[in-house]
Amino acid sequence: MRIAVTGANGFVGRTLSTVLCDAGHEVTALVRREGAHDPRVRELVVADDNFASLAAGKPALEPCDTLILLAARVHLMTDDASDPLAAYRATNVEGSMNAARAAVSAGASRIVFVSSVKALGEDEPGRPWREDDIPAPVDPYGVSKYEAEAALIDFGRANGVEVAIVRPPLVYGPGVRANFLGLVKAIERGLPLPLGSVEARRSMVYVGNLADAIRALATHVGPVHGVFHVSDLDDQTVAGMVRAIATELHRPARLWPVPVTWLRAAGKLTGKGPQVQRLTSSLRVDCARLPRELGWTPPWSVSHGLAETIRAFRASR
């Protein structure tokens, strides 16, 4: 198949491009600057942030069968934009719609949009989020992702295009950054972590598993539409994840059993209440549709994903 991918040079995009090429598909990477890591990928440089020039046909997108939307203004813990929601909407909603219009003009009959668990909300409703739950996003990033989902679904209905929405939880793997990388560094340095009593479970997905799930949706021979959750299907406790990372690093897991109520109180006192709340609360997704409708299961285990993550971390030191 001929598949166009936005955000192809990003953390997930690089792995996805290789997975698609390995499966024999032709990949066109819609990028802001040249530098594809896989020589099999054809690059189309689009200079603007929201693909407005692409929608106008300058540059023109060559014929394609499927569009995968990965490009996004990512979630930021501290956002210095004067109007964060407007900034997120410009890229995550308007940019996605512009790329979708260009792809449909180029013949695409399917769009796969990679959204986020944050389109649902910050905390689970006392159980794993289901694919048919009504979203209740809280922050500007989550709101923009949900608005993009709704806009693309309406666009698909109006234009006879299949639209599949993928909502991954935290993604980890070689090259991961942000909070997960910070946790790995803290464990490597042997810092004591007050997380020994945190039994909250978090869904996560190894980047290789996410890429394979996107590939399955993009190339499935039958129709695909609507929301699909994806994870490793092996939810971990926060303390359990620390222990697993420590094992891969060959370091002791220095976990202190501090009561969760104390951690949350300390978070409020230090102005880090939301971060501590997220760390100490469960956030799981129920992944029913991919296994049931596509026969998909994660090709990689959590232990494999962590081993590859730590191997790449060490190689970068």
mmCIF file of C-alpha atoms in Angstrom:
data_model
loop_
_atom_site.group_PDB
_atom_site.id
_atom_site.type_symbol
_atom_site.label_atom_id
_atom_site.label_comp_id
_atom_site.label_asym_id
_atom_site.label_seq_id
_atom_site.Cartn_x
_atom_site.Cartn_y
_atom_site.Cartn_z
ATOM 1 C CA MET A 1 0.000 0.000 0.000
ATOM 2 C CA ARG A 2 0.958 3.647 -0.417
ATOM 3 C CA ILE A 3 0.933 5.214 3.027
ATOM 4 C CA ALA A 4 1.537 8.856 3.961
ATOM 5 C CA VAL A 5 2.731 9.547 7.521
ATOM 6 C CA THR A 6 2.857 12.889 9.309
ATOM 7 C CA GLY A 7 5.320 13.162 12.182
ATOM 8 C CA ALA A 8 7.391 10.402 10.587
ATOM 9 C CA ASN A 9 10.656 11.673 12.094
ATOM 10 C CA GLY A 10 9.337 11.670 15.647
ATOM 11 C CA PHE A 11 9.674 9.120 18.439
ATOM 12 C CA VAL A 12 6.809 6.901 17.247
ATOM 13 C CA GLY A 13 7.095 7.879 13.583
ATOM 14 C CA ARG A 14 10.601 6.500 13.131
ATOM 15 C CA THR A 15 9.624 3.088 14.463
ATOM 16 C CA LEU A 16 6.373 3.104 12.492
ATOM 17 C CA SER A 17 8.120 3.983 9.212
ATOM 18 C CA THR A 18 10.476 1.023 9.617
ATOM 19 C CA VAL A 19 7.619 -1.326 10.525
ATOM 20 C CA LEU A 20 5.654 -0.271 7.425
ATOM 21 C CA CYS A 21 8.681 -0.574 5.115
ATOM 22 C CA ASP A 22 9.543 -3.984 6.549
ATOM 23 C CA ALA A 23 5.985 -5.072 5.723
ATOM 24 C CA GLY A 24 6.504 -4.046 2.087
ATOM 25 C CA HIS A 25 4.538 -0.802 1.999
ATOM 26 C CA GLU A 26 5.565 2.452 0.291
ATOM 27 C CA VAL A 27 5.944 5.221 2.869
ATOM 28 C CA THR A 28 5.830 8.937 2.196
ATOM 29 C CA ALA A 29 6.995 10.926 5.198
ATOM 30 C CA LEU A 30 5.474 14.402 5.527
ATOM 31 C CA VAL A 31 8.225 16.247 7.384
ATOM 32 C CA ARG A 32 9.310 19.810 8.128
ATOM 33 C CA ARG A 33 12.930 19.078 7.250
ATOM 34 C CA GLU A 34 14.835 16.317 5.513
ATOM 35 C CA GLY A 35 16.516 13.602 7.544
ATOM 36 C CA ALA A 36 14.616 10.309 7.359
ATOM 37 C CA HIS A 37 16.402 7.624 9.357
ATOM 38 C CA ASP A 38 15.236 4.882 6.968
ATOM 39 C CA PRO A 39 16.493 5.195 3.374
ATOM 40 C CA ARG A 40 13.411 3.373 2.093
ATOM 41 C CA VAL A 41 11.178 6.283 3.107
ATOM 42 C CA ARG A 42 10.300 8.947 0.539
ATOM 43 C CA GLU A 43 10.245 12.418 2.103
ATOM 44 C CA LEU A 44 7.961 15.318 1.270
ATOM 45 C CA VAL A 45 9.046 18.501 3.017
ATOM 46 C CA VAL A 46 6.149 20.668 4.246
ATOM 47 C CA ALA A 47 7.532 23.794 5.855
ATOM 48 C CA ASP A 48 4.558 25.042 7.875
ATOM 49 C CA ASP A 49 3.339 23.695 11.216
ATOM 50 C CA ASN A 50 -0.250 22.922 10.269
ATOM 51 C CA PHE A 51 0.025 21.570 6.691
ATOM 52 C CA ALA A 52 -1.858 24.550 5.237
ATOM 53 C CA SER A 53 0.459 24.577 2.222
ATOM 54 C CA LEU A 54 -0.100 20.863 1.689
ATOM 55 C CA ALA A 55 -3.874 21.344 1.699
ATOM 56 C CA ALA A 56 -3.360 24.037 -0.956
ATOM 57 C CA GLY A 57 -1.358 21.613 -3.095
ATOM 58 C CA LYS A 58 2.007 23.326 -2.567
ATOM 59 C CA PRO A 59 3.695 20.868 -2.315
ATOM 60 C CA ALA A 60 1.384 18.305 -3.860
ATOM 61 C CA LEU A 61 0.923 14.967 -2.140
ATOM 62 C CA GLU A 62 1.379 12.019 -4.485
ATOM 63 C CA PRO A 63 -1.390 9.380 -4.658
ATOM 64 C CA CYS A 64 -1.797 7.429 -1.432
ATOM 65 C CA ASP A 65 -4.156 4.838 0.016
ATOM 66 C CA THR A 66 -3.930 5.661 3.718
ATOM 67 C CA LEU A 67 -2.924 8.660 5.830
ATOM 68 C CA ILE A 68 -1.489 8.173 9.310
ATOM 69 C CA LEU A 69 -1.576 11.286 11.488
ATOM 70 C CA LEU A 70 1.192 11.332 14.082
ATOM 71 C CA ALA A 71 2.297 14.969 13.954
ATOM 72 C CA ALA A 72 1.164 16.899 17.024
ATOM 73 C CA ARG A 73 1.991 19.644 19.437
ATOM 74 C CA VAL A 74 2.898 17.366 22.312
ATOM 75 C CA HIS A 75 1.759 17.607 25.893
ATOM 76 C CA LEU A 76 3.789 20.029 28.008
ATOM 77 C CA MET A 77 3.832 20.095 31.807
ATOM 78 C CA THR A 78 4.708 23.807 31.701
ATOM 79 C CA ASP A 79 3.357 25.689 28.685
ATOM 80 C CA ASP A 80 4.612 29.216 28.000
ATOM 81 C CA ALA A 81 2.145 29.913 25.167
ATOM 82 C CA SER A 82 -0.105 32.908 25.850
ATOM 83 C CA ASP A 83 -3.120 30.827 24.768
ATOM 84 C CA PRO A 84 -2.202 27.128 25.115
ATOM 85 C CA LEU A 85 -5.519 25.820 23.797
ATOM 86 C CA ALA A 86 -5.260 27.920 20.641
ATOM 87 C CA ALA A 87 -1.687 26.706 20.118
ATOM 88 C CA TYR A 88 -2.717 23.075 20.496
ATOM 89 C CA ARG A 89 -5.707 23.527 18.207
ATOM 90 C CA ALA A 90 -3.589 25.103 15.473
ATOM 91 C CA THR A 91 -1.447 21.983 15.148
ATOM 92 C CA ASN A 92 -3.520 19.131 16.525
ATOM 93 C CA VAL A 93 -6.894 20.060 15.025
ATOM 94 C CA GLU A 94 -6.287 22.398 12.077
ATOM 95 C CA GLY A 95 -3.064 20.642 11.075
ATOM 96 C CA SER A 96 -4.703 17.228 11.132
ATOM 97 C CA MET A 97 -7.634 18.473 9.064
ATOM 98 C CA ASN A 98 -5.368 20.099 6.478
ATOM 99 C CA ALA A 99 -3.373 16.883 6.061
ATOM 100 C CA ALA A 100 -6.618 14.909 5.823
ATOM 101 C CA ARG A 101 -7.932 17.150 3.046
ATOM 102 C CA ALA A 102 -4.697 16.766 1.094
ATOM 103 C CA ALA A 103 -4.699 12.987 1.520
ATOM 104 C CA VAL A 104 -8.299 12.583 0.363
ATOM 105 C CA SER A 105 -7.510 14.711 -2.692
ATOM 106 C CA ALA A 106 -4.621 12.305 -3.302
ATOM 107 C CA GLY A 107 -6.986 9.317 -3.201
ATOM 108 C CA ALA A 108 -6.750 8.139 0.415
ATOM 109 C CA SER A 109 -9.707 6.094 1.575
ATOM 110 C CA ARG A 110 -8.574 5.613 5.183
ATOM 111 C CA ILE A 111 -7.175 7.868 7.903
ATOM 112 C CA VAL A 112 -5.563 6.617 11.112
ATOM 113 C CA PHE A 113 -5.333 9.357 13.740
ATOM 114 C CA VAL A 114 -3.057 8.771 16.718
ATOM 115 C CA SER A 115 -4.772 10.535 19.600
ATOM 116 C CA SER A 116 -4.031 10.096 23.306
ATOM 117 C CA VAL A 117 -5.492 8.697 26.486
ATOM 118 C CA LYS A 118 -5.625 12.357 27.584
ATOM 119 C CA ALA A 119 -8.546 12.819 25.195
ATOM 120 C CA LEU A 120 -10.488 10.775 27.757
ATOM 121 C CA GLY A 121 -9.349 12.542 30.908
ATOM 122 C CA GLU A 122 -6.710 12.530 33.631
ATOM 123 C CA ASP A 123 -8.063 9.757 35.879
ATOM 124 C CA GLU A 124 -9.974 6.590 35.083
ATOM 125 C CA PRO A 125 -13.643 6.355 36.151
ATOM 126 C CA GLY A 126 -13.016 3.667 38.777
ATOM 127 C CA ARG A 127 -12.210 1.093 36.065
ATOM 128 C CA PRO A 128 -10.256 0.996 32.806
ATOM 129 C CA TRP A 129 -11.482 3.445 30.174
ATOM 130 C CA ARG A 130 -13.543 1.671 27.519
ATOM 131 C CA GLU A 131 -13.547 2.555 23.856
ATOM 132 C CA ASP A 132 -17.207 3.624 23.989
ATOM 133 C CA ASP A 133 -16.842 5.836 27.080
ATOM 134 C CA ILE A 134 -17.725 9.509 26.740
ATOM 135 C CA PRO A 135 -14.475 11.524 26.844
ATOM 136 C CA ALA A 136 -13.973 14.202 29.481
ATOM 137 C CA PRO A 137 -10.603 15.816 28.658
ATOM 138 C CA VAL A 138 -9.222 18.251 31.203
ATOM 139 C CA ASP A 139 -6.178 20.071 29.863
ATOM 140 C CA PRO A 140 -5.707 21.946 26.561
ATOM 141 C CA TYR A 141 -3.736 19.091 25.002
ATOM 142 C CA GLY A 142 -6.450 16.541 25.763
ATOM 143 C CA VAL A 143 -9.186 18.904 24.590
ATOM 144 C CA SER A 144 -7.388 19.490 21.282
ATOM 145 C CA LYS A 145 -6.914 15.768 20.722
ATOM 146 C CA TYR A 146 -10.598 15.059 21.344
ATOM 147 C CA GLU A 147 -11.658 17.928 19.100
ATOM 148 C CA ALA A 148 -9.432 16.513 16.345
ATOM 149 C CA GLU A 149 -11.020 13.087 16.782
ATOM 150 C CA ALA A 150 -14.522 14.533 16.406
ATOM 151 C CA ALA A 151 -13.580 16.724 13.427
ATOM 152 C CA LEU A 152 -11.933 13.832 11.575
ATOM 153 C CA ILE A 153 -14.863 11.496 12.167
ATOM 154 C CA ASP A 154 -17.263 14.127 10.778
ATOM 155 C CA PHE A 155 -14.905 14.675 7.833
ATOM 156 C CA GLY A 156 -14.774 10.958 7.166
ATOM 157 C CA ARG A 157 -18.559 10.637 7.135
ATOM 158 C CA ALA A 158 -18.907 13.591 4.781
ATOM 159 C CA ASN A 159 -16.277 12.274 2.354
ATOM 160 C CA GLY A 160 -16.777 8.515 2.490
ATOM 161 C CA VAL A 161 -13.422 7.934 4.224
ATOM 162 C CA GLU A 162 -12.762 5.422 6.992
ATOM 163 C CA VAL A 163 -11.364 7.041 10.136
ATOM 164 C CA ALA A 164 -9.714 4.993 12.882
ATOM 165 C CA ILE A 165 -8.788 6.713 16.152
ATOM 166 C CA VAL A 166 -5.936 5.227 18.204
ATOM 167 C CA ARG A 167 -5.673 6.246 21.857
ATOM 168 C CA PRO A 168 -2.360 5.126 23.349
ATOM 169 C CA PRO A 169 -1.447 5.594 27.011
ATOM 170 C CA LEU A 170 2.148 6.398 27.997
ATOM 171 C CA VAL A 171 4.512 5.273 25.219
ATOM 172 C CA TYR A 172 8.010 4.054 26.061
ATOM 173 C CA GLY A 173 10.893 2.592 24.098
ATOM 174 C CA PRO A 174 14.304 3.529 22.684
ATOM 175 C CA GLY A 175 14.570 7.312 22.540
ATOM 176 C CA VAL A 176 11.800 7.979 25.065
ATOM 177 C CA ARG A 177 12.071 11.323 26.812
ATOM 178 C CA ALA A 178 10.073 13.386 29.332
ATOM 179 C CA ASN A 179 8.944 11.792 32.603
ATOM 180 C CA PHE A 180 9.850 8.213 31.725
ATOM 181 C CA LEU A 181 13.435 9.181 30.914
ATOM 182 C CA GLY A 182 13.611 11.162 34.141
ATOM 183 C CA LEU A 183 12.511 8.082 36.081
ATOM 184 C CA VAL A 184 15.153 5.919 34.389
ATOM 185 C CA LYS A 185 17.865 8.471 35.226
ATOM 186 C CA ALA A 186 16.760 8.665 38.861
ATOM 187 C CA ILE A 187 16.875 4.872 39.217
ATOM 188 C CA GLU A 188 20.290 4.713 37.539
ATOM 189 C CA ARG A 189 21.649 7.280 39.981
ATOM 190 C CA GLY A 190 20.339 5.239 42.903
ATOM 191 C CA LEU A 191 18.047 7.969 44.175
ATOM 192 C CA PRO A 192 15.511 6.867 46.788
ATOM 193 C CA LEU A 193 11.969 7.098 45.436
ATOM 194 C CA PRO A 194 8.962 7.452 47.783
ATOM 195 C CA LEU A 195 6.801 5.190 45.605
ATOM 196 C CA GLY A 196 6.915 1.888 47.454
ATOM 197 C CA SER A 197 3.273 2.166 48.561
ATOM 198 C CA VAL A 198 1.869 3.273 45.193
ATOM 199 C CA GLU A 199 -0.268 0.388 43.976
ATOM 200 C CA ALA A 200 -1.965 2.398 41.235
ATOM 201 C CA ARG A 201 -1.857 0.601 37.893
ATOM 202 C CA ARG A 202 -1.004 2.360 34.654
ATOM 203 C CA SER A 203 -1.495 1.162 31.117
ATOM 204 C CA MET A 204 1.558 1.683 28.930
ATOM 205 C CA VAL A 205 2.568 0.668 25.418
ATOM 206 C CA TYR A 206 5.969 -0.175 23.997
ATOM 207 C CA VAL A 207 6.665 1.898 20.875
ATOM 208 C CA GLY A 208 7.109 -1.270 18.808
ATOM 209 C CA ASN A 209 3.691 -2.530 19.888
ATOM 210 C CA LEU A 210 2.064 0.821 19.125
ATOM 211 C CA ALA A 211 3.679 0.921 15.670
ATOM 212 C CA ASP A 212 2.468 -2.601 14.935
ATOM 213 C CA ALA A 213 -1.078 -1.753 15.999
ATOM 214 C CA ILE A 214 -1.077 1.334 13.767
ATOM 215 C CA ARG A 215 0.221 -0.794 10.890
ATOM 216 C CA ALA A 216 -2.599 -3.289 11.460
ATOM 217 C CA LEU A 217 -5.232 -0.551 11.335
ATOM 218 C CA ALA A 218 -3.686 1.195 8.337
ATOM 219 C CA THR A 219 -3.449 -1.957 6.208
ATOM 220 C CA HIS A 220 -6.360 -4.126 7.365
ATOM 221 C CA VAL A 221 -8.211 -5.607 4.382
ATOM 222 C CA GLY A 222 -11.626 -5.067 5.935
ATOM 223 C CA PRO A 223 -13.208 -1.791 7.045
ATOM 224 C CA VAL A 224 -11.952 -0.073 10.193
ATOM 225 C CA HIS A 225 -13.604 2.861 11.896
ATOM 226 C CA GLY A 226 -14.067 4.422 15.298
ATOM 227 C CA VAL A 227 -11.957 4.316 18.456
ATOM 228 C CA PHE A 228 -9.323 1.691 19.233
ATOM 229 C CA HIS A 229 -7.380 1.535 22.484
ATOM 230 C CA VAL A 230 -3.900 0.011 22.482
ATOM 231 C CA SER A 231 -1.533 -1.065 25.247
ATOM 232 C CA ASP A 232 0.892 -3.844 26.153
ATOM 233 C CA LEU A 233 -2.113 -5.653 27.706
ATOM 234 C CA ASP A 234 -0.044 -5.998 30.875
ATOM 235 C CA ASP A 235 -0.755 -3.071 33.196
ATOM 236 C CA GLN A 236 1.947 -2.406 35.782
ATOM 237 C CA THR A 237 1.893 -0.815 39.213
ATOM 238 C CA VAL A 238 4.087 2.247 39.558
ATOM 239 C CA ALA A 239 6.268 0.467 42.129
ATOM 240 C CA GLY A 240 6.420 -2.642 39.940
ATOM 241 C CA MET A 241 7.602 -0.590 36.968
ATOM 242 C CA VAL A 242 10.372 0.965 39.082
ATOM 243 C CA ARG A 243 11.517 -2.507 40.106
ATOM 244 C CA ALA A 244 11.470 -3.743 36.515
ATOM 245 C CA ILE A 245 13.516 -0.768 35.286
ATOM 246 C CA ALA A 246 15.976 -1.234 38.155
ATOM 247 C CA THR A 247 16.415 -4.880 37.181
ATOM 248 C CA GLU A 248 17.274 -3.922 33.593
ATOM 249 C CA LEU A 249 19.721 -1.284 34.865
ATOM 250 C CA HIS A 250 21.268 -3.748 37.339
ATOM 251 C CA ARG A 251 20.584 -1.247 40.082
ATOM 252 C CA PRO A 252 18.713 -1.658 43.378
ATOM 253 C CA ALA A 253 15.161 -0.329 43.450
ATOM 254 C CA ARG A 254 15.367 2.164 46.306
ATOM 255 C CA LEU A 255 11.666 2.405 47.069
ATOM 256 C CA TRP A 256 10.406 4.035 50.239
ATOM 257 C CA PRO A 257 6.905 2.988 51.375
ATOM 258 C CA VAL A 258 5.526 6.488 51.896
ATOM 259 C CA PRO A 259 1.704 6.558 52.262
ATOM 260 C CA VAL A 260 -0.054 7.921 49.184
ATOM 261 C CA THR A 261 -1.972 10.463 51.298
ATOM 262 C CA TRP A 262 1.348 11.913 52.455
ATOM 263 C CA LEU A 263 2.645 12.127 48.903
ATOM 264 C CA ARG A 264 -0.459 13.990 47.761
ATOM 265 C CA ALA A 265 -0.279 16.382 50.717
ATOM 266 C CA ALA A 266 3.362 17.095 49.900
ATOM 267 C CA GLY A 267 2.396 17.661 46.284
ATOM 268 C CA LYS A 268 -0.115 20.325 47.275
ATOM 269 C CA LEU A 269 2.402 22.054 49.527
ATOM 270 C CA THR A 270 5.050 22.167 46.804
ATOM 271 C CA GLY A 271 2.708 23.175 43.977
ATOM 272 C CA LYS A 272 3.039 19.791 42.291
ATOM 273 C CA GLY A 273 -0.373 18.458 43.214
ATOM 274 C CA PRO A 274 -1.480 17.536 39.659
ATOM 275 C CA GLN A 275 1.785 15.696 38.919
ATOM 276 C CA VAL A 276 1.619 13.693 42.156
ATOM 277 C CA GLN A 277 -2.066 12.956 41.614
ATOM 278 C CA ARG A 278 -1.306 11.479 38.202
ATOM 279 C CA LEU A 279 1.605 9.452 39.543
ATOM 280 C CA THR A 280 -0.440 7.959 42.380
ATOM 281 C CA SER A 281 -3.711 7.342 40.498
ATOM 282 C CA SER A 282 -4.609 4.463 38.223
ATOM 283 C CA LEU A 283 -5.051 5.153 34.522
ATOM 284 C CA ARG A 284 -5.862 2.052 32.495
ATOM 285 C CA VAL A 285 -7.426 1.471 29.087
ATOM 286 C CA ASP A 286 -9.538 -1.500 28.054
ATOM 287 C CA CYS A 287 -8.276 -2.707 24.656
ATOM 288 C CA ALA A 288 -11.177 -4.781 23.367
ATOM 289 C CA ARG A 289 -11.519 -3.979 19.680
ATOM 290 C CA LEU A 290 -8.042 -4.631 18.278
ATOM 291 C CA PRO A 291 -7.892 -8.257 19.491
ATOM 292 C CA ARG A 292 -11.552 -8.927 18.739
ATOM 293 C CA GLU A 293 -11.903 -7.299 15.331
ATOM 294 C CA LEU A 294 -8.377 -7.470 13.901
ATOM 295 C CA GLY A 295 -6.947 -10.408 15.801
ATOM 296 C CA TRP A 296 -4.142 -8.149 17.026
ATOM 297 C CA THR A 297 -2.052 -8.883 20.100
ATOM 298 C CA PRO A 298 1.173 -7.119 21.156
ATOM 299 C CA PRO A 299 4.167 -8.750 19.456
ATOM 300 C CA TRP A 300 6.480 -7.648 22.280
ATOM 301 C CA SER A 301 6.297 -8.195 26.051
ATOM 302 C CA VAL A 302 6.844 -5.493 28.659
ATOM 303 C CA SER A 303 10.155 -7.131 29.623
ATOM 304 C CA HIS A 304 11.337 -6.963 26.000
ATOM 305 C CA GLY A 305 10.229 -3.353 25.681
ATOM 306 C CA LEU A 306 12.030 -2.326 28.853
ATOM 307 C CA ALA A 307 15.176 -4.230 27.846
ATOM 308 C CA GLU A 308 15.274 -2.385 24.511
ATOM 309 C CA THR A 309 14.589 0.934 26.204
ATOM 310 C CA ILE A 310 17.439 0.498 28.674
ATOM 311 C CA ARG A 311 19.793 -0.836 25.986
ATOM 312 C CA ALA A 312 19.243 2.351 23.937
ATOM 313 C CA PHE A 313 19.553 4.506 27.076
ATOM 314 C CA ARG A 314 22.950 2.996 27.869
ATOM 315 C CA ALA A 315 24.112 3.350 24.259
ATOM 316 C CA SER A 316 23.324 7.069 24.368
ATOM 317 C CA ARG A 317 25.414 7.750 27.480
#
